[in-house]
PDB file of C-alpha atoms in Angstrom:
ATOM      1  CA  MET A1273      -2.770 -14.658 -31.392  1.00 57.00           C
ATOM      2  CA  ALA A1274      -2.532 -18.281 -30.267  1.00 60.00           C
ATOM      3  CA  ALA A1275      -0.922 -18.899 -26.913  1.00 60.00           C
ATOM      4  CA  SER A1276       2.472 -20.547 -26.779  1.00 46.00           C
ATOM      5  CA  VAL A1277       2.994 -21.023 -23.082  1.00 45.00           C
ATOM      6  CA  SER A1278       5.171 -23.722 -21.610  1.00 45.00           C
ATOM      7  CA  ARG A1279       3.646 -26.218 -19.227  1.00 47.00           C
ATOM      8  CA  ARG A1280       6.074 -24.978 -16.630  1.00 44.00           C
ATOM      9  CA  PHE A1281       4.455 -21.538 -16.988  1.00 44.00           C
ATOM     10  CA  LEU A1282       0.929 -22.896 -17.303  1.00 41.00           C
ATOM     11  CA  PHE A1283       1.055 -24.600 -13.940  1.00 46.00           C
ATOM     12  CA  THR A1284       3.274 -22.229 -11.983  1.00 47.00           C
ATOM     13  CA  GLY A1285       2.383 -19.357  -9.751  1.00 42.00           C
ATOM     14  CA  ALA A1286       5.068 -17.164 -11.357  1.00 31.00           C
ATOM     15  CA  ALA A1287       8.214 -17.496 -13.403  1.00 28.00           C
ATOM     16  CA  GLY A1288      10.619 -19.350 -11.170  1.00 29.00           C
ATOM     17  CA  GLY A1289       7.957 -19.739  -8.487  1.00 31.00           C
ATOM     18  CA  ALA A1290       6.031 -22.652  -7.062  1.00 30.00           C
ATOM     19  CA  SER A1291       4.188 -24.983  -9.383  1.00 38.00           C
ATOM     20  CA  ILE A1292       0.431 -24.917  -9.036  1.00 38.00           C
ATOM     21  CA  LEU A1293      -0.161 -28.473 -10.208  1.00 35.00           C
ATOM     22  CA  PHE A1294       1.815 -31.599  -9.701  1.00 31.00           C
ATOM     23  CA  LEU A1295       2.365 -35.275 -10.343  1.00 28.00           C
ATOM     24  CA  SER A1296       5.592 -37.165  -9.812  1.00 26.00           C
ATOM     25  CA  ALA A1297       7.516 -40.095 -11.213  1.00 26.00           C
ATOM     26  CA  CYS A1298       6.295 -43.542 -10.152  1.00 30.00           C
ATOM     27  CA  SER A1299       7.597 -45.227  -7.025  1.00 33.00           C
ATOM     28  CA  SER A1300       6.733 -48.332  -5.067  1.00 38.00           C
ATOM     29  CA  GLY A1301       6.151 -49.192  -1.443  1.00 40.00           C
ATOM     30  CA  ALA A1302       4.923 -51.979   0.750  1.00 39.00           C
ATOM     31  CA  SER A1303       2.477 -50.592   3.295  1.00 44.00           C
ATOM     32  CA  VAL A1304      -0.560 -48.352   3.325  1.00 47.00           C
ATOM     33  CA  VAL A1305      -2.146 -45.992   5.797  1.00 51.00           C
ATOM     34  CA  ALA A1306      -5.043 -47.386   7.773  1.00 50.00           C
ATOM     35  CA  ALA A1307      -8.464 -46.225   6.593  1.00 51.00           C
ATOM     36  CA  GLU A1308     -12.138 -47.065   6.952  1.00 71.00           C
ATOM     37  CA  ARG A1309     -12.780 -47.022   3.213  1.00 86.00           C
ATOM     38  CA  THR A1310     -10.973 -49.742   1.286  1.00 92.00           C
ATOM     39  CA  ASP A1311     -11.129 -48.442  -2.298  1.00 97.00           C
ATOM     40  CA  TYR A1312     -10.489 -44.800  -3.221  1.00 98.00           C
ATOM     41  CA  SER A1313      -9.775 -45.431  -6.905  1.00 98.00           C
ATOM     42  CA  GLY A1314     -11.519 -43.366  -9.561  1.00 98.00           C
ATOM     43  CA  GLU A1315     -12.086 -39.651  -9.992  1.00 98.00           C
ATOM     44  CA  VAL A1316     -11.552 -37.713  -6.776  1.00 97.00           C
ATOM     45  CA  THR A1317     -14.757 -36.062  -5.612  1.00 97.00           C
ATOM     46  CA  PHE A1318     -14.832 -32.833  -3.622  1.00 97.00           C
ATOM     47  CA  GLY A1319     -17.887 -30.999  -2.342  1.00 95.00           C
ATOM     48  CA  SER A1320     -16.656 -28.544   0.293  1.00 96.00           C
ATOM     49  CA  PHE A1321     -17.349 -25.034  -1.026  1.00 97.00           C
ATOM     50  CA  ARG A1322     -18.587 -21.647   0.133  1.00 95.00           C
ATOM     51  CA  ARG A1323     -20.823 -19.909  -2.384  1.00 95.00           C
ATOM     52  CA  GLU A1324     -21.102 -16.144  -2.540  1.00 89.00           C
ATOM     53  CA  GLY A1325     -23.586 -15.221  -5.234  1.00 92.00           C
ATOM     54  CA  GLU A1326     -24.064 -16.109  -8.871  1.00 96.00           C
ATOM     55  CA  TYR A1327     -20.913 -17.191 -10.657  1.00 96.00           C
ATOM     56  CA  THR A1328     -19.799 -15.081 -13.615  1.00 97.00           C
ATOM     57  CA  ALA A1329     -17.371 -16.860 -15.938  1.00 97.00           C
ATOM     58  CA  PRO A1330     -14.016 -15.299 -16.918  1.00 97.00           C
ATOM     59  CA  THR A1331     -13.800 -13.118 -20.009  1.00 98.00           C
ATOM     60  CA  ARG A1332     -10.854 -11.830 -21.998  1.00 98.00           C
ATOM     61  CA  THR A1333     -10.851  -8.663 -19.904  1.00 97.00           C
ATOM     62  CA  GLU A1334     -12.035  -9.787 -16.452  1.00 97.00           C
ATOM     63  CA  PRO A1335     -11.456 -12.862 -14.279  1.00 97.00           C
ATOM     64  CA  GLY A1336     -14.421 -14.856 -13.022  1.00 97.00           C
ATOM     65  CA  LYS A1337     -16.497 -13.481 -10.161  1.00 96.00           C
ATOM     66  CA  ASN A1338     -18.221 -15.284  -7.274  1.00 96.00           C
ATOM     67  CA  ALA A1339     -16.566 -18.604  -8.074  1.00 96.00           C
ATOM     68  CA  PRO A1340     -17.329 -21.296  -5.470  1.00 96.00           C
ATOM     69  CA  VAL A1341     -14.603 -21.005  -2.821  1.00 96.00           C
ATOM     70  CA  PRO A1342     -13.026 -24.334  -1.747  1.00 96.00           C
ATOM     71  CA  THR A1343     -13.084 -24.824   2.017  1.00 96.00           C
ATOM     72  CA  LEU A1344     -11.212 -27.352   4.130  1.00 96.00           C
ATOM     73  CA  PRO A1345     -13.147 -30.603   4.691  1.00 96.00           C
ATOM     74  CA  HIS A1346     -13.514 -31.641   8.331  1.00 96.00           C
ATOM     75  CA  ASN A1347     -11.119 -34.577   7.918  1.00 96.00           C
ATOM     76  CA  VAL A1348      -8.455 -32.877   5.782  1.00 97.00           C
ATOM     77  CA  ASN A1349      -5.842 -32.839   8.563  1.00 96.00           C
ATOM     78  CA  GLU A1350      -6.353 -36.430   9.696  1.00 96.00           C
ATOM     79  CA  HIS A1351      -3.388 -38.781   9.323  1.00 96.00           C
ATOM     80  CA  THR A1352      -5.558 -41.208   7.368  1.00 96.00           C
ATOM     81  CA  VAL A1353      -6.140 -42.108   3.747  1.00 96.00           C
ATOM     82  CA  ALA A1354      -9.395 -40.174   4.000  1.00 96.00           C
ATOM     83  CA  GLY A1355      -7.415 -37.096   5.058  1.00 97.00           C
ATOM     84  CA  LEU A1356      -4.990 -37.505   2.158  1.00 96.00           C
ATOM     85  CA  TYR A1357      -7.886 -38.012  -0.264  1.00 97.00           C
ATOM     86  CA  SER A1358      -9.562 -34.821   0.974  1.00 97.00           C
ATOM     87  CA  THR A1359      -6.280 -32.929   0.581  1.00 96.00           C
ATOM     88  CA  ILE A1360      -5.943 -34.080  -3.031  1.00 95.00           C
ATOM     89  CA  GLY A1361      -9.500 -32.941  -3.710  1.00 96.00           C
ATOM     90  CA  PHE A1362      -8.843 -29.589  -2.041  1.00 96.00           C
ATOM     91  CA  ILE A1363      -5.733 -29.010  -4.167  1.00 93.00           C
ATOM     92  CA  ALA A1364      -7.603 -29.746  -7.415  1.00 93.00           C
ATOM     93  CA  ALA A1365     -10.526 -27.514  -6.424  1.00 96.00           C
ATOM     94  CA  SER A1366      -8.124 -24.751  -5.365  1.00 94.00           C
ATOM     95  CA  VAL A1367      -6.349 -24.759  -8.720  1.00 91.00           C
ATOM     96  CA  THR A1368      -9.681 -24.592 -10.539  1.00 96.00           C
ATOM     97  CA  TYR A1369     -10.699 -21.663  -8.325  1.00 95.00           C
ATOM     98  CA  ALA A1370      -7.367 -19.899  -8.837  1.00 93.00           C
ATOM     99  CA  TYR A1371      -7.628 -20.106 -12.608  1.00 94.00           C
ATOM    100  CA  GLN A1372     -11.257 -18.966 -12.574  1.00 96.00           C
ATOM    101  CA  THR A1373     -10.530 -15.877 -10.491  1.00 95.00           C
ATOM    102  CA  GLY A1374      -6.911 -15.054 -11.314  1.00 92.00           C
ATOM    103  CA  ASP A1375      -6.117 -15.378  -7.605  1.00 88.00           C
ATOM    104  CA  THR A1376      -2.879 -17.289  -8.137  1.00 82.00           C
ATOM    105  CA  GLY A1377      -0.688 -15.415  -5.668  1.00 78.00           C
ATOM    106  CA  ARG A1378       0.835 -16.578  -2.408  1.00 74.00           C
ATOM    107  CA  ASN A1379      -2.297 -15.733  -0.408  1.00 77.00           C
ATOM    108  CA  LEU A1380      -4.489 -18.136  -2.368  1.00 83.00           C
ATOM    109  CA  LEU A1381      -7.315 -19.226  -0.037  1.00 87.00           C
ATOM    110  CA  ASP A1382      -5.708 -17.458   2.934  1.00 86.00           C
ATOM    111  CA  GLY A1383      -2.523 -19.460   2.462  1.00 86.00           C
ATOM    112  CA  GLU A1384      -4.217 -22.831   2.964  1.00 89.00           C
ATOM    113  CA  TYR A1385      -3.327 -23.956  -0.569  1.00 88.00           C
ATOM    114  CA  TYR A1386       0.446 -23.485  -0.308  1.00 83.00           C
ATOM    115  CA  LYS A1387       0.437 -24.828   3.250  1.00 88.00           C
ATOM    116  CA  ARG A1388      -0.424 -28.175   1.691  1.00 90.00           C
ATOM    117  CA  LEU A1389       2.342 -28.228  -0.904  1.00 84.00           C
ATOM    118  CA  ASP A1390       5.744 -29.712  -0.123  1.00 81.00           C
ATOM    119  CA  THR A1391       7.717 -26.744  -1.441  1.00 72.00           C
ATOM    120  CA  ASP A1392       9.457 -23.674  -0.069  1.00 66.00           C
ATOM    121  CA  SER A1393       8.754 -21.578  -3.178  1.00 63.00           C
ATOM    122  CA  GLN A1394       5.701 -19.386  -3.627  1.00 62.00           C
ATOM    123  CA  PRO A1395       4.635 -17.018  -6.394  1.00 61.00           C
ATOM    124  CA  SER A1396       4.542 -13.269  -6.037  1.00 59.00           C
ATOM    125  CA  SER A1397       1.382 -11.899  -4.472  1.00 61.00           C
ATOM    126  CA  ASP A1398       0.450  -9.822  -7.534  1.00 65.00           C
ATOM    127  CA  TYR A1399       0.786 -12.582 -10.143  1.00 72.00           C
ATOM    128  CA  LYS A1400      -2.466 -13.160 -12.062  1.00 84.00           C
ATOM    129  CA  ILE A1401      -3.452 -15.624 -14.772  1.00 91.00           C
ATOM    130  CA  TRP A1402      -6.869 -16.997 -15.629  1.00 95.00           C
ATOM    131  CA  PHE A1403      -8.488 -19.282 -18.181  1.00 97.00           C
ATOM    132  CA  GLU A1404     -11.878 -19.283 -19.863  1.00 98.00           C
ATOM    133  CA  ALA A1405     -13.206 -22.522 -18.359  1.00 98.00           C
ATOM    134  CA  PRO A1406     -10.670 -24.210 -16.058  1.00 97.00           C
ATOM    135  CA  ASP A1407     -11.553 -27.551 -14.514  1.00 97.00           C
ATOM    136  CA  VAL A1408      -8.847 -29.599 -12.785  1.00 94.00           C
ATOM    137  CA  ARG A1409      -9.501 -33.147 -11.608  1.00 94.00           C
ATOM    138  CA  PHE A1410      -7.514 -36.103 -10.329  1.00 93.00           C
ATOM    139  CA  THR A1411      -8.265 -39.758 -11.001  1.00 94.00           C
ATOM    140  CA  LEU A1412      -6.607 -42.241  -8.645  1.00 95.00           C
ATOM    141  CA  LYS A1413      -5.512 -45.458 -10.327  1.00 94.00           C
ATOM    142  CA  ASP A1414      -5.094 -47.626  -7.219  1.00 96.00           C
ATOM    143  CA  PRO A1415      -7.532 -48.294  -4.374  1.00 98.00           C
ATOM    144  CA  MET A1416      -5.003 -47.134  -1.771  1.00 97.00           C
ATOM    145  CA  PRO A1417      -1.650 -45.336  -1.622  1.00 96.00           C
ATOM    146  CA  THR A1418       1.561 -47.135  -0.752  1.00 95.00           C
ATOM    147  CA  ARG A1419       4.102 -46.041   1.813  1.00 96.00           C
ATOM    148  CA  GLU A1420       7.889 -46.025   1.836  1.00 95.00           C
ATOM    149  CA  GLY A1421       9.402 -44.344   4.869  1.00 95.00           C
ATOM    150  CA  ASP A1422       7.475 -41.118   5.415  1.00 94.00           C
ATOM    151  CA  THR A1423       6.461 -40.789   1.752  1.00 95.00           C
ATOM    152  CA  TYR A1424       3.093 -41.936   0.452  1.00 95.00           C
ATOM    153  CA  SER A1425       2.701 -42.628  -3.280  1.00 91.00           C
ATOM    154  CA  TRP A1426      -0.515 -42.809  -5.280  1.00 92.00           C
ATOM    155  CA  PRO A1427      -0.564 -43.404  -9.065  1.00 89.00           C
ATOM    156  CA  ALA A1428      -2.915 -40.898 -10.656  1.00 88.00           C
ATOM    157  CA  ILE A1429      -4.028 -39.066 -13.770  1.00 87.00           C
ATOM    158  CA  MET A1430      -4.602 -35.345 -13.653  1.00 87.00           C
ATOM    159  CA  THR A1431      -6.892 -33.775 -16.251  1.00 88.00           C
ATOM    160  CA  ALA A1432      -6.882 -30.006 -16.748  1.00 90.00           C
ATOM    161  CA  LYS A1433      -9.533 -28.485 -19.002  1.00 96.00           C
ATOM    162  CA  LEU A1434      -8.704 -24.882 -19.858  1.00 96.00           C
ATOM    163  CA  GLY A1435     -11.159 -23.383 -22.326  1.00 97.00           C
ATOM    164  CA  SER A1436     -10.403 -21.405 -25.468  1.00 98.00           C
ATOM    165  CA  PHE A1437      -8.231 -18.608 -24.038  1.00 98.00           C
ATOM    166  CA  LEU A1438      -5.956 -17.562 -21.202  1.00 96.00           C
ATOM    167  CA  VAL A1439      -5.191 -14.102 -19.857  1.00 96.00           C
ATOM    168  CA  SER A1440      -1.736 -13.342 -18.491  1.00 91.00           C
ATOM    169  CA  ALA A1441      -0.113  -9.970 -17.769  1.00 87.00           C
ATOM    170  CA  GLY A1442      -3.342  -8.344 -18.912  1.00 89.00           C
ATOM    171  CA  ARG A1443      -3.218  -9.903 -22.377  1.00 95.00           C
ATOM    172  CA  ALA A1444      -5.641 -12.505 -23.738  1.00 97.00           C
ATOM    173  CA  ARG A1445      -4.306 -15.297 -25.896  1.00 96.00           C
ATOM    174  CA  GLU A1446      -6.127 -18.050 -27.736  1.00 97.00           C
ATOM    175  CA  ILE A1447      -5.503 -21.677 -26.810  1.00 96.00           C
ATOM    176  CA  PRO A1448      -5.469 -24.030 -29.826  1.00 96.00           C
ATOM    177  CA  ALA A1449      -8.325 -26.547 -29.776  1.00 96.00           C
ATOM    178  CA  GLU A1450      -5.974 -29.509 -29.435  1.00 94.00           C
ATOM    179  CA  LYS A1451      -4.400 -27.998 -26.305  1.00 94.00           C
ATOM    180  CA  ARG A1452      -7.546 -27.136 -24.368  1.00 95.00           C
ATOM    181  CA  GLU A1453      -7.452 -30.336 -22.371  1.00 93.00           C
ATOM    182  CA  GLN A1454      -4.179 -31.590 -20.895  1.00 88.00           C
ATOM    183  CA  LYS A1455      -3.502 -34.851 -19.105  1.00 85.00           C
ATOM    184  CA  TYR A1456      -0.632 -35.790 -16.836  1.00 85.00           C
ATOM    185  CA  GLU A1457      -0.013 -39.303 -15.586  1.00 85.00           C
ATOM    186  CA  GLY A1458       2.331 -40.226 -12.785  1.00 85.00           C
ATOM    187  CA  THR A1459       2.354 -40.581  -9.017  1.00 87.00           C
ATOM    188  CA  ILE A1460       1.065 -38.173  -6.423  1.00 90.00           C
ATOM    189  CA  LYS A1461       3.484 -38.106  -3.491  1.00 90.00           C
ATOM    190  CA  ALA A1462       2.680 -36.883  -0.018  1.00 94.00           C
ATOM    191  CA  ARG A1463       4.123 -36.510   3.473  1.00 95.00           C
ATOM    192  CA  TYR A1464       2.270 -35.923   6.716  1.00 97.00           C
ATOM    193  CA  SER A1465       3.999 -33.406   8.960  1.00 94.00           C
ATOM    194  CA  ASP A1466       2.992 -30.791  11.525  1.00 93.00           C
ATOM    195  CA  GLY A1467      -0.589 -31.999  11.376  1.00 96.00           C
ATOM    196  CA  VAL A1468      -1.166 -31.562   7.633  1.00 96.00           C
ATOM    197  CA  TRP A1469      -0.685 -33.514   4.428  1.00 97.00           C
ATOM    198  CA  ARG A1470       1.873 -31.923   2.084  1.00 95.00           C
ATOM    199  CA  LEU A1471       1.809 -32.867  -1.587  1.00 93.00           C
ATOM    200  CA  LYS A1472       4.969 -32.813  -3.700  1.00 85.00           C
ATOM    201  CA  LEU A1473       4.849 -31.276  -7.165  1.00 62.00           C
ATOM    202  CA  GLU A1474       8.266 -30.697  -8.768  1.00 62.00           C
ATOM    203  CA  GLU A1475       8.748 -34.012 -10.573  1.00 59.00           C
ATOM    204  CA  LEU A1476       5.662 -33.446 -12.724  1.00 51.00           C
ATOM    205  CA  LEU A1477       7.438 -30.645 -14.516  1.00 46.00           C
ATOM    206  CA  SER A1478      10.447 -32.690 -15.602  1.00 48.00           C
ATOM    207  CA  ASP A1479      10.767 -33.093 -19.366  1.00 41.00           C
ATOM    208  CA  ASP A1480      10.731 -36.885 -19.321  1.00 44.00           C
ATOM    209  CA  THR A1481       7.498 -37.020 -17.315  1.00 46.00           C
ATOM    210  CA  ASN A1482       5.820 -34.499 -19.632  1.00 48.00           C
ATOM    211  CA  SER A1483       6.922 -36.455 -22.679  1.00 43.00           C
ATOM    212  CA  ARG A1484       5.466 -39.679 -21.360  1.00 46.00           C
ATOM    213  CA  SER A1485       2.158 -38.122 -20.366  1.00 47.00           C
ATOM    214  CA  SER A1486       1.361 -36.051 -23.421  1.00 47.00           C
ATOM    215  CA  GLY A1487       3.286 -37.084 -26.457  1.00 42.00           C
ATOM    216  CA  GLY A1488       6.275 -34.854 -25.883  1.00 37.00           C
ATOM    217  CA  SER A1489       4.540 -31.529 -26.475  1.00 36.00           C
ATOM    218  CA  LYS A1490       5.871 -28.836 -24.142  1.00 34.00           C
ATOM    219  CA  THR A1491       3.666 -25.920 -25.136  1.00 32.00           C
ATOM    220  CA  ILE A1492      -0.012 -25.236 -25.255  1.00 31.00           C
TER     221      ILE A1492
END
């Protein structure tokens, strides 16, 4: 049976819970955070992983095993553009890891994932969903973010490759070929507080943003 899962479900930790992925509506600002690097545009790269044996890809009955575990880069908590960039990379890598392993609950990566989201909601600890071949990446459209008050905005495209099936509630469902790669375009928003960057996600899931980014389709 082909999957018919809403985007809100696809990128949430649980029904009514925190969204796993995010982009937000565009906004403007006048100033940027100081940084050594002057151009961060392009696909976000991330190379901070812990490897624990040979990776086994997900199947229709079992989540992936020994997936590379994202770890916090040394500069991730810096109040710099480099720190924000590393946080964005960590979030993308964490989502990929979660959907490889089915570890989508509130303790994802010892809580470090949700610590970096600007939300009070979290999924239940026993929620599990995985995909055949998930790969989540961000591409930043501008060299630097802009700042308005305590909010930093960075236009971006998020690409999520999923594979041919998903498994949720113990049941495998096929993903139609035309829905196996999804793109979202908008603005990543972030605040720096209590020594960490926190990324905001809710606006990505609004109907108007989804319609603009992917032709109005709301299901996979």
